[in-house]
PDB file of C-alpha atoms in Angstrom:
ATOM      1  CA  MET A   1      -1.896   3.843 -13.192  1.00 80.00           C
ATOM      2  CA  GLU A   2      -1.058   4.805  -9.610  1.00 86.00           C
ATOM      3  CA  GLN A   3      -4.726   5.439  -8.789  1.00 88.00           C
ATOM      4  CA  LEU A   4      -5.616   1.998 -10.177  1.00 92.00           C
ATOM      5  CA  ARG A   5      -2.833   0.407  -8.122  1.00 91.00           C
ATOM      6  CA  ASP A   6      -4.097   2.142  -4.984  1.00 92.00           C
ATOM      7  CA  LEU A   7      -7.612   0.882  -5.668  1.00 94.00           C
ATOM      8  CA  ALA A   8      -6.252  -2.646  -6.154  1.00 94.00           C
ATOM      9  CA  ILE A   9      -4.584  -2.396  -2.736  1.00 94.00           C
ATOM     10  CA  ARG A  10      -7.811  -1.151  -1.141  1.00 93.00           C
ATOM     11  CA  LEU A  11      -9.740  -3.972  -2.816  1.00 94.00           C
ATOM     12  CA  ALA A  12      -7.229  -6.512  -1.476  1.00 94.00           C
ATOM     13  CA  MET A  13      -7.742  -5.061   2.009  1.00 93.00           C
ATOM     14  CA  ASP A  14     -11.506  -5.655   1.672  1.00 92.00           C
ATOM     15  CA  GLU A  15     -12.327  -1.954   1.535  1.00 92.00           C
ATOM     16  CA  PRO A  16     -15.431  -1.054  -0.475  1.00 90.00           C
ATOM     17  CA  VAL A  17     -14.193   0.407  -3.757  1.00 90.00           C
ATOM     18  CA  GLY A  18     -16.919  -0.515  -6.251  1.00 87.00           C
ATOM     19  CA  ASP A  19     -18.412   2.975  -6.401  1.00 89.00           C
ATOM     20  CA  ASP A  20     -14.997   4.540  -7.123  1.00 91.00           C
ATOM     21  CA  LEU A  21     -14.006   2.226  -9.960  1.00 94.00           C
ATOM     22  CA  PRO A  22     -15.919   3.653 -12.960  1.00 94.00           C
ATOM     23  CA  MET A  23     -14.592   7.170 -12.378  1.00 93.00           C
ATOM     24  CA  ALA A  24     -11.061   5.865 -11.780  1.00 94.00           C
ATOM     25  CA  ALA A  25     -11.290   3.951 -15.051  1.00 95.00           C
ATOM     26  CA  ALA A  26     -12.420   7.098 -16.868  1.00 95.00           C
ATOM     27  CA  HIS A  27      -9.510   9.074 -15.394  1.00 95.00           C
ATOM     28  CA  ALA A  28      -7.066   6.332 -16.389  1.00 95.00           C
ATOM     29  CA  LEU A  29      -8.385   6.379 -19.952  1.00 96.00           C
ATOM     30  CA  THR A  30      -7.876  10.148 -20.167  1.00 95.00           C
ATOM     31  CA  ARG A  31      -4.253   9.616 -19.086  1.00 95.00           C
ATOM     32  CA  GLY A  32      -3.647   7.076 -21.846  1.00 95.00           C
ATOM     33  CA  VAL A  33      -4.068   3.849 -19.851  1.00 95.00           C
ATOM     34  CA  ASP A  34      -6.303   1.602 -21.936  1.00 95.00           C
ATOM     35  CA  SER A  35      -7.759  -1.888 -22.079  1.00 95.00           C
ATOM     36  CA  PRO A  36     -11.102  -3.265 -23.289  1.00 96.00           C
ATOM     37  CA  SER A  37     -12.347  -3.950 -19.761  1.00 95.00           C
ATOM     38  CA  LEU A  38     -11.180  -0.530 -18.557  1.00 95.00           C
ATOM     39  CA  ARG A  39     -13.311   1.101 -21.279  1.00 96.00           C
ATOM     40  CA  GLU A  40     -16.310  -1.001 -20.264  1.00 95.00           C
ATOM     41  CA  LEU A  41     -15.702  -0.216 -16.590  1.00 96.00           C
ATOM     42  CA  ALA A  42     -15.658   3.529 -17.296  1.00 95.00           C
ATOM     43  CA  GLY A  43     -19.181   3.230 -18.720  1.00 94.00           C
ATOM     44  CA  LEU A  44     -20.726   1.687 -15.596  1.00 93.00           C
ATOM     45  CA  SER A  45     -22.772   3.611 -13.070  1.00 89.00           C
ATOM     46  CA  LYS A  46     -22.197   3.673  -9.320  1.00 80.00           C
ATOM     47  CA  ALA A  47     -25.185   1.353  -8.910  1.00 82.00           C
ATOM     48  CA  GLN A  48     -23.236  -1.392 -10.684  1.00 88.00           C
ATOM     49  CA  SER A  49     -20.517  -1.765  -8.060  1.00 85.00           C
ATOM     50  CA  ARG A  50     -20.455  -5.601  -8.103  1.00 87.00           C
ATOM     51  CA  GLU A  51     -19.957  -5.644 -11.868  1.00 92.00           C
ATOM     52  CA  ALA A  52     -17.394  -2.878 -11.469  1.00 93.00           C
ATOM     53  CA  VAL A  53     -15.242  -4.977  -9.137  1.00 94.00           C
ATOM     54  CA  ASP A  54     -15.256  -7.915 -11.555  1.00 93.00           C
ATOM     55  CA  LEU A  55     -14.410  -5.661 -14.526  1.00 94.00           C
ATOM     56  CA  PHE A  56     -11.717  -3.911 -12.503  1.00 95.00           C
ATOM     57  CA  ARG A  57      -9.990  -7.225 -11.754  1.00 95.00           C
ATOM     58  CA  GLN A  58     -10.196  -8.106 -15.441  1.00 96.00           C
ATOM     59  CA  ALA A  59      -8.874  -4.687 -16.500  1.00 96.00           C
ATOM     60  CA  ILE A  60      -5.969  -4.881 -14.072  1.00 95.00           C
ATOM     61  CA  ASN A  61      -5.055  -8.274 -15.536  1.00 94.00           C
ATOM     62  CA  GLU A  62      -5.292  -6.899 -19.079  1.00 95.00           C
ATOM     63  CA  LEU A  63      -2.895  -4.138 -18.044  1.00 94.00           C
ATOM     64  CA  GLY A  64      -0.350  -6.737 -16.938  1.00 91.00           C
ATOM     65  CA  CYS A  65      -0.904  -6.349 -13.214  1.00 89.00           C
ATOM     66  CA  SER A  66      -3.033  -8.085 -10.648  1.00 87.00           C
ATOM     67  CA  VAL A  67      -4.915  -7.378  -7.473  1.00 90.00           C
ATOM     68  CA  PRO A  68      -2.579  -8.625  -4.754  1.00 92.00           C
ATOM     69  CA  ASP A  69      -3.623 -10.918  -1.955  1.00 92.00           C
ATOM     70  CA  LYS A  70      -3.988  -9.346   1.474  1.00 92.00           C
ATOM     71  CA  SER A  71      -0.380 -10.169   2.445  1.00 90.00           C
ATOM     72  CA  GLY A  72       0.899  -8.582  -0.750  1.00 91.00           C
ATOM     73  CA  ALA A  73      -1.217  -5.502  -0.099  1.00 93.00           C
ATOM     74  CA  ARG A  74       0.181  -5.205   3.419  1.00 94.00           C
ATOM     75  CA  LEU A  75       3.735  -5.525   2.064  1.00 93.00           C
ATOM     76  CA  HIS A  76       2.948  -2.735  -0.411  1.00 93.00           C
ATOM     77  CA  LEU A  77       1.637  -0.502   2.402  1.00 95.00           C
ATOM     78  CA  MET A  78       4.759  -1.247   4.445  1.00 95.00           C
ATOM     79  CA  ARG A  79       6.943  -0.306   1.466  1.00 95.00           C
ATOM     80  CA  GLU A  80       5.002   2.952   1.021  1.00 95.00           C
ATOM     81  CA  ALA A  81       5.477   3.859   4.696  1.00 96.00           C
ATOM     82  CA  ALA A  82       9.188   2.962   4.551  1.00 97.00           C
ATOM     83  CA  GLY A  83       9.584   5.059   1.396  1.00 96.00           C
ATOM     84  CA  SER A  84       7.969   7.998   3.170  1.00 96.00           C
ATOM     85  CA  ILE A  85      10.382   7.634   6.093  1.00 95.00           C
ATOM     86  CA  VAL A  86      13.362   7.592   3.721  1.00 96.00           C
ATOM     87  CA  ALA A  87      12.013  10.614   1.817  1.00 96.00           C
ATOM     88  CA  GLY A  88      11.364  12.520   5.041  1.00 92.00           C
ATOM     89  CA  LYS A  89       7.630  12.738   4.341  1.00 95.00           C
ATOM     90  CA  GLY A  90       5.164  12.385   7.182  1.00 90.00           C
ATOM     91  CA  ASP A  91       5.631  11.649  10.867  1.00 88.00           C
ATOM     92  CA  PRO A  92       8.329   8.968  11.295  1.00 87.00           C
ATOM     93  CA  GLU A  93       6.723   7.728  14.521  1.00 86.00           C
ATOM     94  CA  GLU A  94       3.350   7.176  12.838  1.00 90.00           C
ATOM     95  CA  LEU A  95       4.981   5.597   9.785  1.00 93.00           C
ATOM     96  CA  ALA A  96       7.016   3.198  11.960  1.00 91.00           C
ATOM     97  CA  HIS A  97       3.800   2.222  13.736  1.00 91.00           C
ATOM     98  CA  GLU A  98       2.114   1.644  10.354  1.00 94.00           C
ATOM     99  CA  ILE A  99       4.940  -0.686   9.296  1.00 95.00           C
ATOM    100  CA  TYR A 100       4.706  -2.569  12.589  1.00 94.00           C
ATOM    101  CA  TRP A 101       0.926  -2.895  12.357  1.00 94.00           C
ATOM    102  CA  GLN A 102       0.932  -4.098   8.750  1.00 95.00           C
ATOM    103  CA  ALA A 103       3.718  -6.602   9.512  1.00 94.00           C
ATOM    104  CA  CYS A 104       1.754  -8.023  12.445  1.00 92.00           C
ATOM    105  CA  TYR A 105      -1.254  -8.771  10.273  1.00 91.00           C
ATOM    106  CA  SER A 106       0.586  -9.751   7.088  1.00 88.00           C
ATOM    107  CA  GLY A 107       0.669 -13.450   7.896  1.00 85.00           C
ATOM    108  CA  LEU A 108       4.248 -13.518   6.573  1.00 85.00           C
ATOM    109  CA  PRO A 109       6.698 -14.757   9.227  1.00 87.00           C
ATOM    110  CA  ASP A 110       9.709 -13.004   7.671  1.00 87.00           C
ATOM    111  CA  LEU A 111       7.939  -9.656   8.049  1.00 91.00           C
ATOM    112  CA  ARG A 112       7.388 -10.205  11.769  1.00 90.00           C
ATOM    113  CA  ALA A 113      11.056  -9.400  12.471  1.00 90.00           C
ATOM    114  CA  VAL A 114      10.686  -6.233  10.402  1.00 91.00           C
ATOM    115  CA  GLY A 115       7.626  -5.275  12.414  1.00 91.00           C
ATOM    116  CA  ASP A 116       9.450  -5.949  15.667  1.00 90.00           C
ATOM    117  CA  ARG A 117      12.339  -3.705  14.584  1.00 90.00           C
ATOM    118  CA  PHE A 118       9.977  -0.851  13.806  1.00 89.00           C
ATOM    119  CA  LEU A 119       8.138  -1.465  17.096  1.00 88.00           C
ATOM    120  CA  GLU A 120      11.485  -1.025  18.881  1.00 86.00           C
ATOM    121  CA  LEU A 121      12.040   2.228  17.036  1.00 83.00           C
ATOM    122  CA  TYR A 122       8.457   3.367  17.619  1.00 77.00           C
ATOM    123  CA  ALA A 123       8.479   2.450  21.317  1.00 77.00           C
ATOM    124  CA  GLY A 124      11.873   4.063  21.807  1.00 71.00           C
ATOM    125  CA  TRP A 125      10.758   7.274  20.156  1.00 63.00           C
ATOM    126  CA  GLY A 126       9.398   8.772  23.383  1.00 57.00           C
ATOM    127  CA  ALA A 127      12.580   7.979  25.302  1.00 52.00           C
ATOM    128  CA  THR A 128      14.759   9.454  22.563  1.00 52.00           C
ATOM    129  CA  HIS A 129      12.501  12.340  21.606  1.00 55.00           C
ATOM    130  CA  ASP A 130      15.156  14.713  22.929  1.00 59.00           C
ATOM    131  CA  GLN A 131      17.482  12.989  20.452  1.00 63.00           C
ATOM    132  CA  ALA A 132      15.068  13.193  17.538  1.00 72.00           C
ATOM    133  CA  GLU A 133      17.773  13.402  14.856  1.00 79.00           C
ATOM    134  CA  GLU A 134      19.294  10.099  15.979  1.00 81.00           C
ATOM    135  CA  ALA A 135      15.883   8.446  16.214  1.00 80.00           C
ATOM    136  CA  VAL A 136      14.915   9.600  12.714  1.00 83.00           C
ATOM    137  CA  ALA A 137      18.289   8.453  11.355  1.00 88.00           C
ATOM    138  CA  ALA A 138      17.721   5.004  12.897  1.00 88.00           C
ATOM    139  CA  MET A 139      14.248   4.816  11.348  1.00 89.00           C
ATOM    140  CA  LYS A 140      15.599   5.881   7.959  1.00 93.00           C
ATOM    141  CA  ALA A 141      18.336   3.238   8.130  1.00 94.00           C
ATOM    142  CA  ALA A 142      15.792   0.549   9.070  1.00 93.00           C
ATOM    143  CA  ALA A 143      13.461   1.705   6.288  1.00 95.00           C
ATOM    144  CA  GLN A 144      16.258   1.635   3.700  1.00 96.00           C
ATOM    145  CA  SER A 145      17.240  -1.846   4.815  1.00 95.00           C
ATOM    146  CA  PHE A 146      13.635  -3.036   4.588  1.00 95.00           C
ATOM    147  CA  LEU A 147      13.210  -1.595   1.080  1.00 96.00           C
ATOM    148  CA  ARG A 148      16.457  -3.186  -0.065  1.00 95.00           C
ATOM    149  CA  ASP A 149      15.600  -6.597   1.447  1.00 93.00           C
ATOM    150  CA  HIS A 150      11.953  -6.576   0.274  1.00 91.00           C
ATOM    151  CA  PRO A 151      11.876  -5.188  -3.278  1.00 88.00           C
ATOM    152  CA  ALA A 152       8.594  -4.349  -4.933  1.00 82.00           C
ATOM    153  CA  PRO A 153       7.138  -7.327  -6.766  1.00 74.00           C
ATOM    154  CA  THR A 154       7.307  -7.121 -10.521  1.00 65.00           C
ATOM    155  CA  PRO A 155       3.941  -7.216 -12.301  1.00 56.00           C
TER     156      PRO A 155
END
């Protein structure tokens, strides 16, 4: 289901995903995820990418989810980056920049303050690089606060 969710996010961000959808549907079916449209999608060829996108949207709905709007996709990407900071995965500086960037383009005013906070942390990284532990701790605290204040939407 995670691969389907990731494709839904990419679709919401206007990335071309049509060619990837039939194979993703086939993989989902082998892992026990099933719906009538997902089965039909798995049988399409790469040349049928337009039909694949329509069937994918239908399959996602049948599975009780939906393709988010662009703002929802950006919020999801921000949550992923914040989760990585908390888990200690990846470069905290790059992840803070990702959160800032997604917040800037989310179109959601309440996320602008979040983006500004991560910009502060990102911009201050160079000045505090000799105090990396403190900088990482500040990013982790900000990420935990963001995740707590902006829970994942329920399907």
